[in-house]
């Protein structure tokens, strides 16, 4: 469905925003005059936003399945779906937030009143797709400007539907609060709200990009054991250890013999397979592998998105008779009004280790560089700092945390690796489909791993 905000005349309120042009070219910054507030709209002055690999689908026009207005195949779209900022004005029917409130913009919506929200399934809220196509303003050249998924957080200020917003206390710096809109909520929620991991359960996480690391960290806090990370890139495997993985596995095939990933996981789980298998690699192959390496009666949680048209084929016999449960995890699957404040407190305490996931910072002017990093396996989450005051405050608040990013300080015993004995140089090649992002200047390369004997 295509919706606008307010009427077509401008308000005089302008914003600089990072836009994709819908033709595959690199994003750039333009000035946009915003449309007036609708009755349920909220204007937010943004402080920081996170960059997610999903944005590449907008840049590359991969998500073409939603209805689009005639003649607008190539158009200006403000990127971004996770941020934090301060409310400056609200529409006449807004009840959730008020001017002056610190908020997180989430990559989902929760209206609280539709069939799904009332049935305790807010991850399927009616408003998630009804506001997917949303015009937000007009460029200085007279072009209509839309927002990515109805959000568009890579801007100085933006208008959002109130169901996108969650009020927070501001306990953590803006650079960390921005993570709550997508990565933290999706990864931690997959563990806490969807799989509901308990102490002593065996957990396998496929893919150690930003989502996988949030899953590992949250599962470690829950007491999962063994906690198995499956990742082809050695740098990311090191991050997985720091997040709390008790074992790491390189899933790629050896040139001399096939490597049996399922057997490797069963060897670590008394021959059964994982109690919980979490997919965070963004490929249908990883989802099939997660299903296969889980035990009978296990919970399997897919979170990645290879494409809008990708199809997953599963073993009919194992699915029908194996008593496995597959649970989707749209933005963590839980009540964001409850879980976002919970995760804010975990971030503020340091328990979630944001330092493991934030790998570069950018201003809006150089934000296009963050998109160039998305194909780098050492780029996990880039942060765009949108307000100078918040950037200065963040720098002060994180001075101590930044000093504690030495990989050796949190590394597990390398002997816990279950590595395929392939040429170690080949391991440096990134899995192009895994969710990715990192600034190597801030995080030096750990020593190259040796295969376990």
Tab-separated table of C-alpha atoms in Angstrom:
chain	number	residue	atom	x	y	z
A	1	UNK	CA	0.000	0.000	0.000
A	2	UNK	CA	1.246	3.492	-0.781
A	3	UNK	CA	0.736	6.205	1.813
A	4	UNK	CA	1.946	9.733	2.221
A	5	UNK	CA	2.128	11.962	5.260
A	6	UNK	CA	-0.118	14.960	5.446
A	7	UNK	CA	-0.755	16.953	2.286
A	8	UNK	CA	1.541	17.514	-0.670
A	9	UNK	CA	2.595	21.048	0.229
A	10	UNK	CA	5.873	21.446	2.100
A	11	UNK	CA	6.275	22.640	5.678
A	12	UNK	CA	9.412	24.712	5.357
A	13	UNK	CA	11.194	22.171	7.613
A	14	UNK	CA	14.207	20.822	5.768
A	15	UNK	CA	16.649	18.021	6.413
A	16	UNK	CA	19.787	16.699	4.842
A	17	UNK	CA	19.405	13.001	4.136
A	18	UNK	CA	21.356	10.117	2.612
A	19	UNK	CA	19.355	8.826	-0.343
A	20	UNK	CA	19.472	5.994	-2.847
A	21	UNK	CA	18.393	6.934	-6.349
A	22	UNK	CA	16.942	3.547	-7.201
A	23	UNK	CA	19.341	2.941	-10.068
A	24	UNK	CA	22.173	1.128	-8.305
A	25	UNK	CA	24.425	4.195	-8.006
A	26	UNK	CA	26.127	5.089	-4.736
A	27	UNK	CA	24.015	6.866	-2.107
A	28	UNK	CA	24.493	10.613	-1.734
A	29	UNK	CA	23.271	13.436	0.510
A	30	UNK	CA	20.465	15.746	-0.625
A	31	UNK	CA	18.347	18.419	1.027
A	32	UNK	CA	14.679	17.528	1.501
A	33	UNK	CA	11.719	19.706	2.461
A	34	UNK	CA	9.558	17.523	4.672
A	35	UNK	CA	5.807	17.137	4.277
A	36	UNK	CA	3.504	18.277	7.113
A	37	UNK	CA	2.770	15.967	10.024
A	38	UNK	CA	-0.207	13.670	9.752
A	39	UNK	CA	-2.280	13.152	12.887
A	40	UNK	CA	-0.206	10.113	13.984
A	41	UNK	CA	3.165	11.412	12.784
A	42	UNK	CA	6.144	12.477	14.875
A	43	UNK	CA	9.073	14.708	13.918
A	44	UNK	CA	12.324	13.472	15.448
A	45	UNK	CA	15.680	15.260	15.584
A	46	UNK	CA	18.055	12.346	15.045
A	47	UNK	CA	21.316	11.890	16.954
A	48	UNK	CA	22.715	8.626	15.553
A	49	UNK	CA	21.697	5.888	13.147
A	50	UNK	CA	22.945	2.367	12.462
A	51	UNK	CA	23.745	0.997	9.015
A	52	UNK	CA	22.452	-2.495	8.233
A	53	UNK	CA	23.301	-4.739	5.305
A	54	UNK	CA	19.599	-4.869	4.432
A	55	UNK	CA	19.975	-1.322	3.098
A	56	UNK	CA	21.792	-2.735	0.073
A	57	UNK	CA	18.478	-4.170	-1.082
A	58	UNK	CA	17.157	-0.632	-1.352
A	59	UNK	CA	20.298	0.638	-3.045
A	60	UNK	CA	20.307	-2.246	-5.546
A	61	UNK	CA	16.528	-2.267	-6.013
A	62	UNK	CA	16.377	-5.894	-4.865
A	63	UNK	CA	13.136	-5.383	-2.929
A	64	UNK	CA	10.771	-4.816	-5.849
A	65	UNK	CA	7.783	-6.779	-4.608
A	66	UNK	CA	5.883	-3.951	-2.911
A	67	UNK	CA	3.414	-1.849	-4.836
A	68	UNK	CA	5.102	1.235	-6.282
A	69	UNK	CA	3.463	4.318	-7.798
A	70	UNK	CA	3.424	4.338	-11.583
A	71	UNK	CA	6.580	5.730	-13.167
A	72	UNK	CA	8.671	5.718	-9.970
A	73	UNK	CA	10.938	2.706	-10.526
A	74	UNK	CA	13.920	5.013	-10.013
A	75	UNK	CA	13.341	7.516	-7.217
A	76	UNK	CA	14.935	9.155	-4.237
A	77	UNK	CA	14.655	7.028	-1.097
A	78	UNK	CA	16.028	8.066	2.310
A	79	UNK	CA	17.982	5.113	3.665
A	80	UNK	CA	18.043	3.669	7.165
A	81	UNK	CA	15.685	1.889	9.561
A	82	UNK	CA	17.323	2.172	13.009
A	83	UNK	CA	18.201	5.310	14.951
A	84	UNK	CA	17.789	7.347	18.103
A	85	UNK	CA	16.873	10.962	18.636
A	86	UNK	CA	14.588	13.457	20.374
A	87	UNK	CA	10.965	14.215	19.578
A	88	UNK	CA	10.433	17.834	18.509
A	89	UNK	CA	6.758	17.859	17.459
A	90	UNK	CA	3.828	15.449	17.218
A	91	UNK	CA	0.576	15.065	15.281
A	92	UNK	CA	-2.796	15.704	16.865
A	93	UNK	CA	-3.588	12.025	17.581
A	94	UNK	CA	-0.177	10.929	18.907
A	95	UNK	CA	-0.288	9.394	22.397
A	96	UNK	CA	2.889	7.303	22.672
A	97	UNK	CA	5.482	10.094	22.823
A	98	UNK	CA	5.693	13.824	23.483
A	99	UNK	CA	8.082	16.643	22.530
A	100	UNK	CA	11.346	16.288	24.416
A	101	UNK	CA	11.165	12.487	24.704
A	102	UNK	CA	14.267	10.497	23.808
A	103	UNK	CA	13.208	7.719	21.421
A	104	UNK	CA	14.502	4.784	19.430
A	105	UNK	CA	13.281	4.366	15.863
A	106	UNK	CA	12.751	0.638	15.349
A	107	UNK	CA	12.914	-1.393	12.156
A	108	UNK	CA	9.400	-2.646	12.827
A	109	UNK	CA	6.054	-1.215	13.875
A	110	UNK	CA	3.779	-1.997	16.784
A	111	UNK	CA	0.447	-0.222	16.806
A	112	UNK	CA	-0.892	-2.069	19.855
A	113	UNK	CA	-4.452	-2.270	18.551
A	114	UNK	CA	-4.549	-4.482	15.433
A	115	UNK	CA	-5.523	-8.171	15.364
A	116	UNK	CA	-1.882	-9.352	15.665
A	117	UNK	CA	-0.836	-6.969	18.416
A	118	UNK	CA	-3.890	-8.000	20.443
A	119	UNK	CA	-3.092	-11.692	19.819
A	120	UNK	CA	0.382	-11.285	21.350
A	121	UNK	CA	2.038	-11.385	17.916
A	122	UNK	CA	3.301	-7.801	17.505
A	123	UNK	CA	5.987	-8.965	15.070
A	124	UNK	CA	3.164	-9.345	12.546
A	125	UNK	CA	1.553	-5.935	13.235
A	126	UNK	CA	-0.739	-4.747	10.431
A	127	UNK	CA	1.188	-1.474	10.163
A	128	UNK	CA	4.488	-3.100	9.194
A	129	UNK	CA	3.459	-3.227	5.547
A	130	UNK	CA	0.709	-0.616	5.356
A	131	UNK	CA	3.313	2.145	5.771
A	132	UNK	CA	6.083	0.441	3.790
A	133	UNK	CA	5.754	2.916	0.891
A	134	UNK	CA	5.785	6.375	2.411
A	135	UNK	CA	6.528	9.731	0.826
A	136	UNK	CA	8.291	12.096	3.234
A	137	UNK	CA	9.068	15.216	1.214
A	138	UNK	CA	10.439	16.917	-1.883
A	139	UNK	CA	14.049	17.505	-2.902
A	140	UNK	CA	15.368	20.954	-3.811
A	141	UNK	CA	15.181	19.843	-7.453
A	142	UNK	CA	11.466	19.081	-7.129
A	143	UNK	CA	11.682	15.272	-6.946
A	144	UNK	CA	9.427	13.306	-4.620
A	145	UNK	CA	11.395	11.733	-1.764
A	146	UNK	CA	10.361	8.476	-0.097
A	147	UNK	CA	11.659	6.636	2.967
A	148	UNK	CA	13.189	3.183	3.229
A	149	UNK	CA	10.522	0.845	4.558
A	150	UNK	CA	8.585	3.888	5.708
A	151	UNK	CA	11.406	4.968	8.041
A	152	UNK	CA	14.436	6.719	6.522
A	153	UNK	CA	16.704	7.276	9.522
A	154	UNK	CA	19.867	8.418	7.737
A	155	UNK	CA	18.906	12.068	8.024
A	156	UNK	CA	19.281	15.008	10.375
A	157	UNK	CA	15.558	14.879	11.193
A	158	UNK	CA	12.670	12.811	9.897
A	159	UNK	CA	8.929	12.261	10.245
A	160	UNK	CA	7.871	8.811	11.491
A	161	UNK	CA	4.604	7.066	12.289
A	162	UNK	CA	4.353	6.835	16.084
A	163	UNK	CA	4.152	3.010	15.887
A	164	UNK	CA	7.835	3.077	14.813
A	165	UNK	CA	8.943	4.739	18.044
A	166	UNK	CA	9.815	3.516	21.525
A	167	UNK	CA	10.550	5.926	24.360
A	168	UNK	CA	13.865	5.286	26.155
A	169	UNK	CA	15.669	6.816	29.121
A	170	UNK	CA	18.894	7.709	27.338
A	171	UNK	CA	21.005	5.532	29.661
A	172	UNK	CA	23.556	4.729	26.943
A	173	UNK	CA	25.303	6.951	24.384
A	174	UNK	CA	23.457	7.692	21.145
A	175	UNK	CA	25.881	5.537	19.134
A	176	UNK	CA	24.717	2.520	21.181
A	177	UNK	CA	21.042	3.441	21.466
A	178	UNK	CA	20.865	3.473	17.656
A	179	UNK	CA	21.636	-0.267	17.720
A	180	UNK	CA	18.349	-0.924	19.509
A	181	UNK	CA	16.353	-0.173	16.378
A	182	UNK	CA	17.470	-3.289	14.516
A	183	UNK	CA	20.553	-5.334	15.432
A	184	UNK	CA	20.199	-5.657	19.203
A	185	UNK	CA	16.440	-6.125	19.124
A	186	UNK	CA	16.597	-8.663	16.290
A	187	UNK	CA	19.555	-10.667	17.595
A	188	UNK	CA	18.865	-10.583	21.320
A	189	UNK	CA	15.136	-10.991	20.713
A	190	UNK	CA	15.707	-14.141	18.644
A	191	UNK	CA	17.367	-15.655	21.723
A	192	UNK	CA	15.212	-14.268	24.532
A	193	UNK	CA	11.774	-13.852	22.968
A	194	UNK	CA	11.631	-16.365	20.114
A	195	UNK	CA	13.875	-19.329	21.019
A	196	UNK	CA	13.631	-18.543	24.769
A	197	UNK	CA	17.038	-20.023	25.448
A	198	UNK	CA	17.522	-21.416	28.948
A	199	UNK	CA	20.602	-22.119	31.026
A	200	UNK	CA	22.342	-25.328	29.968
A	201	UNK	CA	20.782	-25.551	26.507
A	202	UNK	CA	23.067	-26.169	23.559
A	203	UNK	CA	22.881	-23.358	20.988
A	204	UNK	CA	24.383	-23.148	17.489
A	205	UNK	CA	24.569	-19.785	15.702
A	206	UNK	CA	25.215	-19.779	11.944
A	207	UNK	CA	26.823	-16.525	10.821
A	208	UNK	CA	28.782	-14.140	13.038
A	209	UNK	CA	28.015	-10.758	11.578
A	210	UNK	CA	26.239	-8.246	13.774
A	211	UNK	CA	23.087	-10.346	14.263
A	212	UNK	CA	25.042	-13.489	15.066
A	213	UNK	CA	27.201	-11.673	17.609
A	214	UNK	CA	24.152	-10.243	19.385
A	215	UNK	CA	22.716	-13.767	19.477
A	216	UNK	CA	25.927	-15.240	20.875
A	217	UNK	CA	26.289	-12.553	23.518
A	218	UNK	CA	22.666	-12.899	24.644
A	219	UNK	CA	22.833	-16.701	24.675
A	220	UNK	CA	26.024	-16.508	26.741
A	221	UNK	CA	24.261	-14.268	29.256
A	222	UNK	CA	21.457	-16.842	29.404
A	223	UNK	CA	23.944	-19.584	30.294
A	224	UNK	CA	23.798	-21.589	27.035
A	225	UNK	CA	26.356	-24.422	26.832
A	226	UNK	CA	27.836	-25.464	24.571
A	227	UNK	CA	27.513	-22.227	22.618
A	228	UNK	CA	28.661	-22.958	19.076
A	229	UNK	CA	29.518	-20.298	16.484
A	230	UNK	CA	29.610	-21.305	12.801
A	231	UNK	CA	31.470	-18.796	10.637
A	232	UNK	CA	33.900	-19.082	7.677
A	233	UNK	CA	35.830	-15.865	8.350
A	234	UNK	CA	38.621	-16.102	10.969
A	235	UNK	CA	38.302	-12.478	12.113
A	236	UNK	CA	34.624	-12.970	12.821
A	237	UNK	CA	35.316	-16.245	14.597
A	238	UNK	CA	37.576	-14.316	16.944
A	239	UNK	CA	34.763	-11.870	17.604
A	240	UNK	CA	32.468	-14.827	18.282
A	241	UNK	CA	34.833	-16.057	21.014
A	242	UNK	CA	34.842	-12.610	22.570
A	243	UNK	CA	31.039	-12.628	22.526
A	244	UNK	CA	31.020	-15.854	24.531
A	245	UNK	CA	31.121	-18.762	22.076
A	246	UNK	CA	32.568	-21.872	23.708
A	247	UNK	CA	33.348	-23.469	20.323
A	248	UNK	CA	33.791	-22.060	16.821
A	249	UNK	CA	33.486	-23.996	13.573
A	250	UNK	CA	34.631	-23.128	10.072
A	251	UNK	CA	31.863	-24.645	7.904
A	252	UNK	CA	33.639	-24.592	4.558
A	253	UNK	CA	34.676	-27.680	2.667
A	254	UNK	CA	38.248	-28.902	2.633
A	255	UNK	CA	39.847	-29.572	-0.754
A	256	UNK	CA	40.805	-33.087	0.364
A	257	UNK	CA	37.692	-34.281	2.162
A	258	UNK	CA	34.129	-33.117	2.810
A	259	UNK	CA	33.575	-31.462	6.163
A	260	UNK	CA	30.437	-32.700	7.911
A	261	UNK	CA	29.046	-29.691	9.780
A	262	UNK	CA	26.165	-31.651	11.272
A	263	UNK	CA	28.542	-34.300	12.613
A	264	UNK	CA	30.797	-31.615	14.099
A	265	UNK	CA	27.881	-30.090	16.019
A	266	UNK	CA	26.662	-33.496	17.160
A	267	UNK	CA	30.137	-34.277	18.476
A	268	UNK	CA	29.749	-31.265	20.775
A	269	UNK	CA	26.193	-32.113	21.871
A	270	UNK	CA	26.338	-35.755	23.001
A	271	UNK	CA	25.555	-36.978	19.491
A	272	UNK	CA	22.141	-35.324	19.281
A	273	UNK	CA	22.512	-31.881	17.702
A	274	UNK	CA	21.758	-28.413	19.046
A	275	UNK	CA	18.744	-27.708	21.250
A	276	UNK	CA	18.430	-24.337	19.516
A	277	UNK	CA	19.754	-23.426	16.055
A	278	UNK	CA	19.843	-19.738	15.108
A	279	UNK	CA	20.439	-18.637	11.508
A	280	UNK	CA	22.055	-15.233	11.034
A	281	UNK	CA	24.069	-15.683	7.827
A	282	UNK	CA	21.443	-14.434	5.412
A	283	UNK	CA	21.454	-17.442	3.072
A	284	UNK	CA	19.013	-20.255	2.411
A	285	UNK	CA	21.942	-22.684	2.666
A	286	UNK	CA	22.624	-21.544	6.229
A	287	UNK	CA	18.977	-22.043	7.132
A	288	UNK	CA	18.983	-25.580	5.746
A	289	UNK	CA	22.179	-26.313	7.646
A	290	UNK	CA	20.682	-24.909	10.858
A	291	UNK	CA	17.745	-27.261	10.450
A	292	UNK	CA	20.012	-30.267	9.810
A	293	UNK	CA	22.384	-29.647	12.730
A	294	UNK	CA	19.555	-29.243	15.250
A	295	UNK	CA	18.373	-32.199	17.317
A	296	UNK	CA	14.957	-33.833	17.179
A	297	UNK	CA	12.454	-31.547	18.898
A	298	UNK	CA	14.737	-28.526	18.521
A	299	UNK	CA	13.787	-24.908	17.906
A	300	UNK	CA	15.149	-23.387	14.680
A	301	UNK	CA	15.035	-19.589	14.259
A	302	UNK	CA	15.720	-17.999	10.848
A	303	UNK	CA	16.534	-14.275	10.807
A	304	UNK	CA	18.446	-13.697	7.557
A	305	UNK	CA	17.002	-12.529	4.249
A	306	UNK	CA	18.802	-13.707	1.120
A	307	UNK	CA	16.229	-12.081	-1.151
A	308	UNK	CA	12.511	-11.465	-1.244
A	309	UNK	CA	11.994	-14.375	-3.632
A	310	UNK	CA	14.398	-16.945	-2.142
A	311	UNK	CA	12.882	-20.358	-1.387
A	312	UNK	CA	14.062	-22.772	1.324
A	313	UNK	CA	13.774	-26.535	0.793
A	314	UNK	CA	13.758	-28.734	3.887
A	315	UNK	CA	13.809	-32.496	4.364
A	316	UNK	CA	10.143	-33.489	4.492
A	317	UNK	CA	10.728	-36.557	6.663
A	318	UNK	CA	12.880	-34.702	9.187
A	319	UNK	CA	10.440	-31.796	9.370
A	320	UNK	CA	7.285	-33.908	9.649
A	321	UNK	CA	8.582	-36.593	12.015
A	322	UNK	CA	11.459	-34.795	13.702
A	323	UNK	CA	9.253	-32.653	15.980
A	324	UNK	CA	11.296	-29.543	15.175
A	325	UNK	CA	9.760	-26.094	15.514
A	326	UNK	CA	10.679	-23.278	13.133
A	327	UNK	CA	9.942	-19.805	14.514
A	328	UNK	CA	10.254	-16.602	12.527
A	329	UNK	CA	11.769	-13.608	14.287
A	330	UNK	CA	10.641	-10.309	12.762
A	331	UNK	CA	12.729	-7.717	14.647
A	332	UNK	CA	13.163	-10.036	17.619
A	333	UNK	CA	9.577	-11.225	17.718
A	334	UNK	CA	8.651	-9.550	20.983
A	335	UNK	CA	6.808	-6.547	22.371
A	336	UNK	CA	9.223	-3.730	21.425
A	337	UNK	CA	7.642	-1.377	23.957
A	338	UNK	CA	8.842	-3.791	26.648
A	339	UNK	CA	12.051	-5.259	25.244
A	340	UNK	CA	13.739	-2.127	23.875
A	341	UNK	CA	13.955	-0.544	27.373
A	342	UNK	CA	15.215	-3.891	28.724
A	343	UNK	CA	17.967	-4.021	26.106
A	344	UNK	CA	18.808	-0.361	26.759
A	345	UNK	CA	19.623	-1.287	30.353
A	346	UNK	CA	21.754	-4.237	29.192
A	347	UNK	CA	23.649	-1.958	26.813
A	348	UNK	CA	24.169	0.653	29.528
A	349	UNK	CA	25.558	-1.998	31.897
A	350	UNK	CA	28.050	-3.192	29.293
A	351	UNK	CA	26.633	-6.712	29.355
A	352	UNK	CA	25.850	-6.763	25.638
A	353	UNK	CA	29.345	-5.602	24.573
A	354	UNK	CA	28.470	-2.973	21.946
A	355	UNK	CA	32.219	-2.524	21.434
A	356	UNK	CA	32.305	-5.872	19.631
A	357	UNK	CA	29.782	-4.767	17.023
A	358	UNK	CA	30.350	-1.051	16.354
A	359	UNK	CA	33.236	-1.062	13.918
A	360	UNK	CA	33.214	2.404	12.320
A	361	UNK	CA	31.662	5.833	12.781
A	362	UNK	CA	30.761	8.408	10.140
A	363	UNK	CA	29.207	11.816	9.743
A	364	UNK	CA	26.259	12.281	7.409
A	365	UNK	CA	28.587	13.936	4.904
A	366	UNK	CA	30.731	10.799	4.594
A	367	UNK	CA	27.975	8.254	5.295
A	368	UNK	CA	28.293	6.764	1.802
A	369	UNK	CA	31.600	5.288	3.000
A	370	UNK	CA	29.634	3.158	5.467
A	371	UNK	CA	27.879	1.527	2.524
A	372	UNK	CA	31.197	0.778	0.847
A	373	UNK	CA	32.162	-1.128	3.995
A	374	UNK	CA	29.142	-3.424	3.868
A	375	UNK	CA	30.983	-5.962	1.701
A	376	UNK	CA	33.945	-6.068	4.111
A	377	UNK	CA	33.783	-9.024	6.539
A	378	UNK	CA	35.479	-6.851	9.149
A	379	UNK	CA	32.678	-4.325	9.030
A	380	UNK	CA	29.874	-5.301	11.406
A	381	UNK	CA	27.841	-2.173	12.165
A	382	UNK	CA	28.686	1.357	11.068
A	383	UNK	CA	27.192	4.256	13.015
A	384	UNK	CA	26.257	7.577	11.442
A	385	UNK	CA	26.521	10.400	13.994
A	386	UNK	CA	23.914	12.978	13.038
A	387	UNK	CA	24.242	15.624	15.765
A	388	UNK	CA	27.524	17.234	16.803
A	389	UNK	CA	26.490	17.544	20.452
A	390	UNK	CA	25.654	13.861	20.633
A	391	UNK	CA	28.849	12.947	18.833
A	392	UNK	CA	30.893	14.829	21.430
A	393	UNK	CA	28.946	13.248	24.291
A	394	UNK	CA	29.368	9.812	22.779
A	395	UNK	CA	33.101	10.278	22.453
A	396	UNK	CA	33.382	11.118	26.142
A	397	UNK	CA	31.041	8.335	27.286
A	398	UNK	CA	32.858	5.693	25.266
A	399	UNK	CA	36.464	6.643	25.946
A	400	UNK	CA	36.875	3.892	28.496
A	401	UNK	CA	34.974	1.313	26.429
A	402	UNK	CA	37.086	2.012	23.348
A	403	UNK	CA	40.222	1.384	25.377
A	404	UNK	CA	38.982	-2.119	26.177
A	405	UNK	CA	38.729	-3.557	22.653
A	406	UNK	CA	41.909	-5.644	22.635
A	407	UNK	CA	40.842	-9.015	21.162
A	408	UNK	CA	43.214	-10.847	23.486
A	409	UNK	CA	41.412	-9.499	26.531
A	410	UNK	CA	38.278	-11.517	25.830
A	411	UNK	CA	39.486	-14.381	23.636
A	412	UNK	CA	38.592	-17.959	24.482
A	413	UNK	CA	40.996	-20.868	24.250
A	414	UNK	CA	41.878	-21.344	20.541
A	415	UNK	CA	41.856	-25.083	21.194
A	416	UNK	CA	38.062	-24.837	21.333
A	417	UNK	CA	38.030	-24.366	17.539
A	418	UNK	CA	36.558	-27.120	15.449
A	419	UNK	CA	38.297	-26.076	12.247
A	420	UNK	CA	38.333	-27.585	8.810
A	421	UNK	CA	42.025	-28.246	7.952
A	422	UNK	CA	42.018	-26.131	4.807
A	423	UNK	CA	44.731	-23.686	3.763
A	424	UNK	CA	44.519	-20.894	6.342
A	425	UNK	CA	44.965	-18.245	3.647
A	426	UNK	CA	41.717	-19.365	2.056
A	427	UNK	CA	39.920	-18.571	5.303
A	428	UNK	CA	40.549	-14.864	4.777
A	429	UNK	CA	37.955	-14.846	1.996
A	430	UNK	CA	34.638	-13.546	3.365
A	431	UNK	CA	31.336	-15.293	2.899
A	432	UNK	CA	29.674	-12.783	0.540
A	433	UNK	CA	26.195	-13.734	1.716
A	434	UNK	CA	26.851	-13.441	5.439
A	435	UNK	CA	25.606	-10.324	7.147
A	436	UNK	CA	28.558	-8.021	7.397
A	437	UNK	CA	30.299	-4.714	8.461
A	438	UNK	CA	34.067	-3.123	10.371
A	439	UNK	CA	36.776	-0.485	10.575
A	440	UNK	CA	40.047	-2.411	10.639
A	441	UNK	CA	41.881	0.650	11.911
A	442	UNK	CA	40.022	0.405	15.220
A	443	UNK	CA	40.233	-3.379	15.555
A	444	UNK	CA	43.551	-5.012	14.570
A	445	UNK	CA	43.678	-8.470	13.032
A	446	UNK	CA	43.934	-11.290	15.600
A	447	UNK	CA	46.584	-14.003	15.131
A	448	UNK	CA	45.754	-16.459	12.371
A	449	UNK	CA	44.081	-19.581	13.686
A	450	UNK	CA	45.552	-23.019	13.456
A	451	UNK	CA	43.299	-26.029	12.865
A	452	UNK	CA	42.424	-28.062	15.915
A	453	UNK	CA	44.137	-31.382	16.135
